[in-house]
Coordinates of C-alpha atoms and ligand atoms in Angstrom, one line a residue:
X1 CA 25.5 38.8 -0.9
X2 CA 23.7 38.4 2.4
X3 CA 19.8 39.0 1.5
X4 CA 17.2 40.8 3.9
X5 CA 14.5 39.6 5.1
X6 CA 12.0 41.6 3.2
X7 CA 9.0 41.0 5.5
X8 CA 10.4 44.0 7.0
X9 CA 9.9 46.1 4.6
X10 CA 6.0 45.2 4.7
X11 CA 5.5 46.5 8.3
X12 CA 4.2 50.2 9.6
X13 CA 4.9 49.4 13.3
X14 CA 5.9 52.9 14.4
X15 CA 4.5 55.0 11.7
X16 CA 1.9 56.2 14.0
X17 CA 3.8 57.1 16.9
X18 CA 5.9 59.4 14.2
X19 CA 3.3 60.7 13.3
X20 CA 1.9 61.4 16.5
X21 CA 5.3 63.1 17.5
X22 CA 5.5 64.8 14.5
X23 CA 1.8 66.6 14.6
X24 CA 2.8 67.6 18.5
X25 CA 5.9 68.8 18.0
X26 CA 4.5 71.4 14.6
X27 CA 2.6 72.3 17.7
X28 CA 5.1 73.1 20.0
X29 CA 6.8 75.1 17.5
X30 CA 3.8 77.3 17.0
X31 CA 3.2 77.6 21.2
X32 CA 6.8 76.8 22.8
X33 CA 5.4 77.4 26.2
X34 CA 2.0 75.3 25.7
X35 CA 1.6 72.4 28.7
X36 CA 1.1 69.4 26.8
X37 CA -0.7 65.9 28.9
X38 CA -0.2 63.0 27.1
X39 CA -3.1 60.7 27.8
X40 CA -1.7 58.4 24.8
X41 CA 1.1 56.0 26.8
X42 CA 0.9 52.8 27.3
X43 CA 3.6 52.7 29.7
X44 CA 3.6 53.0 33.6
X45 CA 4.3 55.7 35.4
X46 CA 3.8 54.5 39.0
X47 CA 6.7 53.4 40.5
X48 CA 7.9 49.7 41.3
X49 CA 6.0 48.1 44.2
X50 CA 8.5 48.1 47.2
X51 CA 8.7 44.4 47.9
X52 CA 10.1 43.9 44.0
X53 CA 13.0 46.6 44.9
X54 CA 13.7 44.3 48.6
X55 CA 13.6 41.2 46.4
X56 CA 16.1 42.9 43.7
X57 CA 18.9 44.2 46.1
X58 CA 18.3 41.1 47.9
X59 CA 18.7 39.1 44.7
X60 CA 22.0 41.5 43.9
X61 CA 23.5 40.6 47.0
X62 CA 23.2 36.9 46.3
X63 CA 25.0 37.5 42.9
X64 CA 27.8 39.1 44.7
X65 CA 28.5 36.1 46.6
X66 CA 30.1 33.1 45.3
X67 CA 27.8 30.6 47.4
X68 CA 24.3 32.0 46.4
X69 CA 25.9 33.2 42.4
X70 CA 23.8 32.0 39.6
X71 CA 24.3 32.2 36.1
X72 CA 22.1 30.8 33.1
X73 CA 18.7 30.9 34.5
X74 CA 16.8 27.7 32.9
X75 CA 15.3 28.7 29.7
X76 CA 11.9 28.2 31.1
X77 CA 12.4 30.0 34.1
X78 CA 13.3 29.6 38.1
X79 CA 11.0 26.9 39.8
X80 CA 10.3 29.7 42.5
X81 CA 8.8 31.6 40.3
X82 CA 6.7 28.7 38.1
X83 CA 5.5 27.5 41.3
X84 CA 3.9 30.7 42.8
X85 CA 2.3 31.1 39.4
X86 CA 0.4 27.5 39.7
X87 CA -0.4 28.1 42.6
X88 CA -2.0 31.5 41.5
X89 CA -4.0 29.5 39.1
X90 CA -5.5 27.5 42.0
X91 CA -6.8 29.9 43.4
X92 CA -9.2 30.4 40.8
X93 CA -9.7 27.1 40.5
X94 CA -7.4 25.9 37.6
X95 CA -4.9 23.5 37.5
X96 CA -1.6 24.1 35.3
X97 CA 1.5 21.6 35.2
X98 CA 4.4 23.5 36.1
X99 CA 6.0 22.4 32.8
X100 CA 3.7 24.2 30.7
X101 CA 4.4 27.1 32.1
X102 CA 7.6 29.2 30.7
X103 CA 8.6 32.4 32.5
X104 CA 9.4 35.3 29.8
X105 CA 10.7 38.4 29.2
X106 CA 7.4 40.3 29.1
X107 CA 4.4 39.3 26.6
X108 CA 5.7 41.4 23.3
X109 CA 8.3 38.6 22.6
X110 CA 6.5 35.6 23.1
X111 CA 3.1 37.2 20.8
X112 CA 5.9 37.6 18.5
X113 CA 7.8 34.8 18.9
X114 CA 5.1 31.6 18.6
X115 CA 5.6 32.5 14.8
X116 CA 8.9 30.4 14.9
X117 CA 6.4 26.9 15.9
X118 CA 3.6 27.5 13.2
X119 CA 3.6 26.7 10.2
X120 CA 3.5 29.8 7.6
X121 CA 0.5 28.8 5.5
X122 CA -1.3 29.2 8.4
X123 CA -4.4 31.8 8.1
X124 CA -4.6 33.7 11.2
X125 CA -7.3 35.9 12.1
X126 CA -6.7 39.2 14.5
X127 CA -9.6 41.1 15.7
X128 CA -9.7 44.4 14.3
X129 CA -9.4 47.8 16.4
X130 CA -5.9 45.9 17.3
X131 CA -2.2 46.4 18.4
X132 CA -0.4 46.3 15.4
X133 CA 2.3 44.0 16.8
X134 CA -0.2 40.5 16.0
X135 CA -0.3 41.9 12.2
X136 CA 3.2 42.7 12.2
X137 CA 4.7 39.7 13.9
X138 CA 2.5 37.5 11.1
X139 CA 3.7 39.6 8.4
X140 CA 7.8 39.3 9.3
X141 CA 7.1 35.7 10.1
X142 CA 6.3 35.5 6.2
X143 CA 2.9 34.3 7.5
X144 CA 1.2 37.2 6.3
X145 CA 0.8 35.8 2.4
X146 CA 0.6 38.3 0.1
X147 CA -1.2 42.0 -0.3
X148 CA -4.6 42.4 -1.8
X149 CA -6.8 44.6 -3.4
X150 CA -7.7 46.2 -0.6
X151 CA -4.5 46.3 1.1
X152 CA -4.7 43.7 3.6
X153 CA -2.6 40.5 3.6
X154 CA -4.6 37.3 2.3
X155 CA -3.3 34.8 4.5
X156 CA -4.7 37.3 7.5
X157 CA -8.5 37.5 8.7
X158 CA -9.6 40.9 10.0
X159 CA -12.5 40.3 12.4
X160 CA -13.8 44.1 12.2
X161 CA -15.6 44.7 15.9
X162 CA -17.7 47.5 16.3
X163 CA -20.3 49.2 18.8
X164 CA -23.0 47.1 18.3
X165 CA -21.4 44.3 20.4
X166 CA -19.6 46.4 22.2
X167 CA -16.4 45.6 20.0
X168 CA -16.6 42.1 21.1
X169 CA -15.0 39.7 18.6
X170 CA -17.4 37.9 16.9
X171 CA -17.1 34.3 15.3
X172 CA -15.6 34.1 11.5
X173 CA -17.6 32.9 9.1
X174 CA -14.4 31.3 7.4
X175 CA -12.4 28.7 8.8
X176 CA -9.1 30.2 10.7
X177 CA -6.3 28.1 11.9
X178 CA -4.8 30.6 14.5
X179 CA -6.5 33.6 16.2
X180 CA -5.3 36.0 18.6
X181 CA -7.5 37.3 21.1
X182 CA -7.0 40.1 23.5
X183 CA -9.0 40.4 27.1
X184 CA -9.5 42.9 27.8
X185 CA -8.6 44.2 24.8
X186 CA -6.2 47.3 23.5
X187 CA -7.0 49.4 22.5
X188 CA -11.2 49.6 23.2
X189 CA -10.8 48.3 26.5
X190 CA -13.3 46.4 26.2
X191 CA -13.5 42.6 27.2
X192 CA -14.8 39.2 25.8
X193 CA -17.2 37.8 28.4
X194 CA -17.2 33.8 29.6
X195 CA -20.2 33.2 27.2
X196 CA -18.3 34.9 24.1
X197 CA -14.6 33.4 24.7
X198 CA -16.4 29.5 24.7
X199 CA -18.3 30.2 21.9
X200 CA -14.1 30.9 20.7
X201 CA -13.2 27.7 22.3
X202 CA -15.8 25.6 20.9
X203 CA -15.1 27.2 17.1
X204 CA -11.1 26.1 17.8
X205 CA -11.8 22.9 18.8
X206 CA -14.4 22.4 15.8
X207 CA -11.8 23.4 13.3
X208 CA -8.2 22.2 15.2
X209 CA -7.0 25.5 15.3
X210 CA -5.4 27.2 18.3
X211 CA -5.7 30.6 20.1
X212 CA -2.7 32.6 21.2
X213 CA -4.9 34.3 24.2
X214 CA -3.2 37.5 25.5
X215 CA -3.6 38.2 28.8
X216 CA -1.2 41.0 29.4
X217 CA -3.9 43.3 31.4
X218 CA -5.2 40.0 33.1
X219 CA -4.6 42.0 36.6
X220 CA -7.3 44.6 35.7
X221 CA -10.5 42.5 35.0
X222 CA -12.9 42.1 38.0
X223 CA -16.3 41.7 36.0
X224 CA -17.8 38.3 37.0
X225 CA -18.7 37.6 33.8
X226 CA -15.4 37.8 32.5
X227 CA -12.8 34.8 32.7
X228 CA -9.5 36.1 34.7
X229 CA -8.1 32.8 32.7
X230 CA -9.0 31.2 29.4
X231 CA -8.6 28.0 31.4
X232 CA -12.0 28.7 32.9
X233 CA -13.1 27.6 29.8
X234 CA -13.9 24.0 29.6
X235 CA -11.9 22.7 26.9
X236 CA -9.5 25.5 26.2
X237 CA -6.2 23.6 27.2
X238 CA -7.1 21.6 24.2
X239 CA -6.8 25.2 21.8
X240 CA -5.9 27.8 24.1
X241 CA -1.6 29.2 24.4
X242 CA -2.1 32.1 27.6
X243 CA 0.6 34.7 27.5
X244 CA 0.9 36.9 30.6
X245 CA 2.9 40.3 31.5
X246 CA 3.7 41.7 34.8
X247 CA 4.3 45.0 32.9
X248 CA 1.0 46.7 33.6
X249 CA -0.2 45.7 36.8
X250 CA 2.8 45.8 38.3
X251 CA 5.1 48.4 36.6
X252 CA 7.4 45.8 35.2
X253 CA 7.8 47.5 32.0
X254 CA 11.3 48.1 32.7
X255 CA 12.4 44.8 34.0
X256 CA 10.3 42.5 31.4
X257 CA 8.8 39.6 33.0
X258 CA 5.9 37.5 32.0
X259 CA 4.8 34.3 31.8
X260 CA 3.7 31.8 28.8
X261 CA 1.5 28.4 29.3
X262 CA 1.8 26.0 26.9
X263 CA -0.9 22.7 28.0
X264 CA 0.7 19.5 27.3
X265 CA -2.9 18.7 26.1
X266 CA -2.5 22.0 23.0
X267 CA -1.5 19.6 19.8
X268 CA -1.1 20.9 16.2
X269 CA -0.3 19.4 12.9
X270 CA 2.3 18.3 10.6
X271 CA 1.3 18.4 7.0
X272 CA 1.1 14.4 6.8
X273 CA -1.7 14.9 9.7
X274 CA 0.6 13.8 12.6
X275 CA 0.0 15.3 15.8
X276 CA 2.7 17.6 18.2
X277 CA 2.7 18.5 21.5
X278 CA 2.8 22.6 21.0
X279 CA 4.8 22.6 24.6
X280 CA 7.6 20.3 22.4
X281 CA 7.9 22.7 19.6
X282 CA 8.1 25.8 22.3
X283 CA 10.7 23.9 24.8
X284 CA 12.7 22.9 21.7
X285 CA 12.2 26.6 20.7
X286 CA 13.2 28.2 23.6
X287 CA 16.3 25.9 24.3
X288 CA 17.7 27.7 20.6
X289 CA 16.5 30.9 21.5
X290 CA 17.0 32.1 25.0
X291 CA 18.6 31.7 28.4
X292 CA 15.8 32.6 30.1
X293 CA 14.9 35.9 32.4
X294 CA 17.5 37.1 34.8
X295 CA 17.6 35.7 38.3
X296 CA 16.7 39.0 39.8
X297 CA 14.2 39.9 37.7
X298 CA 12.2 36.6 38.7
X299 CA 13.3 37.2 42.4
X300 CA 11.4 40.5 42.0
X301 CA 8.3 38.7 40.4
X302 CA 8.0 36.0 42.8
X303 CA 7.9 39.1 45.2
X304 CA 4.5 40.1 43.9
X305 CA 3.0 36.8 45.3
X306 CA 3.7 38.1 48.8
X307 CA 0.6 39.3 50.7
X308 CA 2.5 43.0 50.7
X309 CA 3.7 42.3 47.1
X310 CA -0.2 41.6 46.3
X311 CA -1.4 44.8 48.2
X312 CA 1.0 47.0 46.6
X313 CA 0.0 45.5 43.2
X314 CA -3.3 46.1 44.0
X315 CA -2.8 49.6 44.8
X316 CA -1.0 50.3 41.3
X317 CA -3.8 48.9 39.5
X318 CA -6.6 50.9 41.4
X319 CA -5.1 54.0 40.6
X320 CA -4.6 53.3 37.0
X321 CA -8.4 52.0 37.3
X322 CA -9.9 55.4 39.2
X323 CA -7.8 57.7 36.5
X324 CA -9.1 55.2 33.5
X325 CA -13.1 55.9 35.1
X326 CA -12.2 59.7 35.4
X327 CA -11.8 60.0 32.0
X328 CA -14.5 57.9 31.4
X329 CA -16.8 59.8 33.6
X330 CA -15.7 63.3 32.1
X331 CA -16.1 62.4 28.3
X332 CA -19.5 60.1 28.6
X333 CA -20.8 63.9 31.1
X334 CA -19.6 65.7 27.8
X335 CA -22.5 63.4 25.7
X336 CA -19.7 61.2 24.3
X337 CA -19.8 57.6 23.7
X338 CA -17.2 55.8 25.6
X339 CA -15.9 52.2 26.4
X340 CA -13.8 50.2 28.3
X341 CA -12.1 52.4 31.4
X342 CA -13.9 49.6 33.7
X343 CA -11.5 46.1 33.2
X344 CA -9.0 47.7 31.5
X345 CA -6.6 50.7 31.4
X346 CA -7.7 52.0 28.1
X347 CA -10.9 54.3 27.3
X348 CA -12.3 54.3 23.9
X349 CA -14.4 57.1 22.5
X350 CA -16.1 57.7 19.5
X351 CA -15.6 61.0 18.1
X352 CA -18.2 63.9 17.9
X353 CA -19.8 64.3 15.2
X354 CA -18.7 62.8 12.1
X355 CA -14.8 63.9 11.8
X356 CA -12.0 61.6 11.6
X357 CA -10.2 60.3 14.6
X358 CA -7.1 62.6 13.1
X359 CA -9.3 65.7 12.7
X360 CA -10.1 65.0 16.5
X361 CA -6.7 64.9 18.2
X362 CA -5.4 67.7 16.1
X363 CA -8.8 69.1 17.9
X364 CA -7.8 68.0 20.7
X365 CA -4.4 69.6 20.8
X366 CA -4.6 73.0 19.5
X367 CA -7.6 73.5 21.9
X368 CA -6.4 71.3 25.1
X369 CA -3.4 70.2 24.6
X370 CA -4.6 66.5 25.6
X371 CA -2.8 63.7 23.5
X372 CA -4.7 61.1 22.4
X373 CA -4.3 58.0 19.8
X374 CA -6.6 58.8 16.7
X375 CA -8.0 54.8 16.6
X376 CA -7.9 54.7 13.1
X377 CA -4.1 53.7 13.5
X378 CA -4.9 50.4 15.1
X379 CA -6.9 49.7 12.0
X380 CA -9.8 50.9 9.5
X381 CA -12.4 49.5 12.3
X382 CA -11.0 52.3 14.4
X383 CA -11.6 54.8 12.2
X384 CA -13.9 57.9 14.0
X385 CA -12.5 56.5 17.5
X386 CA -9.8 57.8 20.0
X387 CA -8.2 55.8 22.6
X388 CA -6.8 57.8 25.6
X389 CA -5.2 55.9 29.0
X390 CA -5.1 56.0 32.9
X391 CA -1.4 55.4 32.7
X392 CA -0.7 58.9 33.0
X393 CA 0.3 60.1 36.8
X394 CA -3.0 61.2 38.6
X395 CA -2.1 64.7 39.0
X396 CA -1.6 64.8 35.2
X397 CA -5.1 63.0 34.8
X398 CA -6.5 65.3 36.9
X399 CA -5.1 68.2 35.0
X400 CA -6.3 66.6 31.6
X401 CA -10.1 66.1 32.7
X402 CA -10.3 69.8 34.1
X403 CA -9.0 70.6 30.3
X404 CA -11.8 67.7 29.4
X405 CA -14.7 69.4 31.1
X406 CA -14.3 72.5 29.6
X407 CA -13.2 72.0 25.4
X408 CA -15.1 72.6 22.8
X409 CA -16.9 69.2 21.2
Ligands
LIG1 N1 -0.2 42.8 24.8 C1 -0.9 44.0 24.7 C2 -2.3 44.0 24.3 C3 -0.2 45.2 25.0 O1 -0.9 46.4 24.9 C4 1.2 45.2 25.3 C5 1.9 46.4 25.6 O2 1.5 47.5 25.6 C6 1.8 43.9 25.4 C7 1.1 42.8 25.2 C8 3.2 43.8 25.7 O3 3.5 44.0 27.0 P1 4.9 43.6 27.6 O4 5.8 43.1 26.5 O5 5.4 44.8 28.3 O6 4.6 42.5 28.6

């Protein structure tokens, strides 16, 4: 009798989008013809920067030939690719050895997937508004421990962050072995400043624990006091696992491409206190469990490096950027509270009044038909909150703000 793995059955990962779908669609049945702007997606709508698509047919081409055909891609990825990526790291002054750095298939598998290298007595601590996928991945990876009283999992740290520090993460009193850390973060799109993320790096060197730093909307800070790397952080190779994503700033959500670094200098423990090379347990890891990114797919990231490539990136993230400040702008001249929409795609608003981030959207919706996320789903912290995006096209932005400017509140 083959037994599940019943970590699964412990998980809510897409109750909220259900229920999101379900509350708009009661609505549609009531007002077929209603025009409904989604301001809640997390996915790109500006289309592939035109040197990727060159580098793809170009790439395609090669495959069809049987001088320039390639087959496995090495697990870690394509030298072309690793080397354009170190040498995007010098440019802001940080060295990385081209074997710590592992090309991947977008950041959602590798946050998931450094569960397979720690151990699962682990307590890990997520900050808290979150993206359910750290809790979920900890929780399948049986690292979770078990539920309490409250119903939160005891081998899991919340780290509640809230206005007053502008949803910064602040240190733990407790002592955690692993913490994620998002910058800037989803969904309050806010970020952790230089100052904040050593005080992090000091606290993981202090207790030998590690952070898994998720960088995924990297391409979107420009703050000076905000670290495009955790690198810039004296003494973070020692703690710090980077995970990056082409998906956002680059449209890559459809192709999947990423990158992981692993410092050689990032150790952990076996239980008998012997030190390991993280890098040893994530090559050893990868070499079971992937044959890396496909060759085109890299060929078409490498093509971002390009001075075009690099324009046209930059392009894709200013218009996210001018439709995240629009919002922005509209909700804080409505008298609403508002954060992020600066470094970051994401806009974070605290409710009027006192109602519940699902009294709002259904606000929202009957009398704008403007989608947002109630917060409350990425965790109790979020409760009262509302997350809406500048993924949406700008003429759909546009259209939402007009509705913005005029609703009731
Ligand atoms: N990290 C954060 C904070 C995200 O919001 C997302 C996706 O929305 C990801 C990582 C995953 O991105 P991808 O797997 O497309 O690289």
């Amino acid at each position: 009798m083959a037994l599940a793995n019943e970590n699964y059955f412990n998980i809510q990962e897409i109750y909220y989008s259900n229920e999101i779908e379900k509350r708009v669609n009661a609505y549609k049945l009531l007002h077929p013809a209603a025009d409904i702007i989604r301001l809640t997606t997390a996915d790109v709508t500006h289309p592939l920067p035109k040197e990727a698509i060159k580098a793809i047919k170009k790439a395609a081409d090669e495959m069809g030939v049987a001088g320039t055909f390639r087959g496995y891609s090495p697990a870690k990825g394509y030298d072309f690719l690793i080397e354009k990526i170190v040498k995007d790291y010098r440019t802001i002054g940080i060295t990385i050895d081209k074997e710590c750095v592992f090309i991947n298939s977008g950041a959602k598998p590798d946050l998931g997937n450094i569960g397979h290298i720690l151990g699962i007595d682990n307590i890990t601590a997520v900050a808290e508004p979150v993206c359910p996928m750290y809790e979920n991945s900890i929780i399948i990876s049986g690292r979770g421990g078990y539920v309490t009283k409250d119903n939160k999992w005891s081998n899991i740290v919340y780290i509640p962050c809230d206005s007053t520090d502008d949803f910064a993460p602040n240190i733990p009193q407790e002592r955690v072995d692993v913490v994620y850390l998002c910058n800037p973060n989803n969904p309050t799109g806010t970020v952790i400043t230089k100052s904040k993320l050593k005080e992090w790096v000091d606290y993981a060197i202090r207790h030998q624990s590690i952070i898994v730093y998720d960088c995924a909307y990297q391409g979107f800070l420009s703050s000076p006091d905000v670290p495009k790397s955790i690198y810039e952080i004296k003494g973070a190779k020692r703690v710090a696992v980077e995970i990056h994503s082409y998906s956002k700033c680059a449209g890559f959500t459809g192709l999947r491409c990423g990158y992981s670094v692993f410092p050689a200098e990032l150790q952990v423990y076996a239980k008998t206190g012997e030190k390991i090379a993280l890098l040893d347990l994530w090559t050893k890891r990868n070499a079971n469990y992937t044959n890396g990114v496909p060759y085109i797919i890299q060929r078409a990231a490498e093509a971002l490096y390009s001075k075009k490539g690099q324009r046209e990136v930059d392009e894709t993230v200013s218009q996210i950027l001018s439709n995240a400040a629009l919002i922005k702008e509209t909700l804080t001249s409505r008298g609403l509270k508002v954060w992020g929409g600066v470094d970051s795609p994401y806009v974070w608003l605290k409710v009027p009044g006192r109602q519940s981030s699902w009294k709002f959207f259904t606000h929202l919706l009957y009398e704008s038909q403007v989608v947002g996320i109630p917060g409350n789903v990425f965790g109790t912290s979020g409760e009262g909150y509302m997350r809406l995006t500048g993924f949406a096209t700008p003429d759909d932005t546009q259209a939402a703000v007009d509705r913005l400017q005029k609703v009731k509140l």
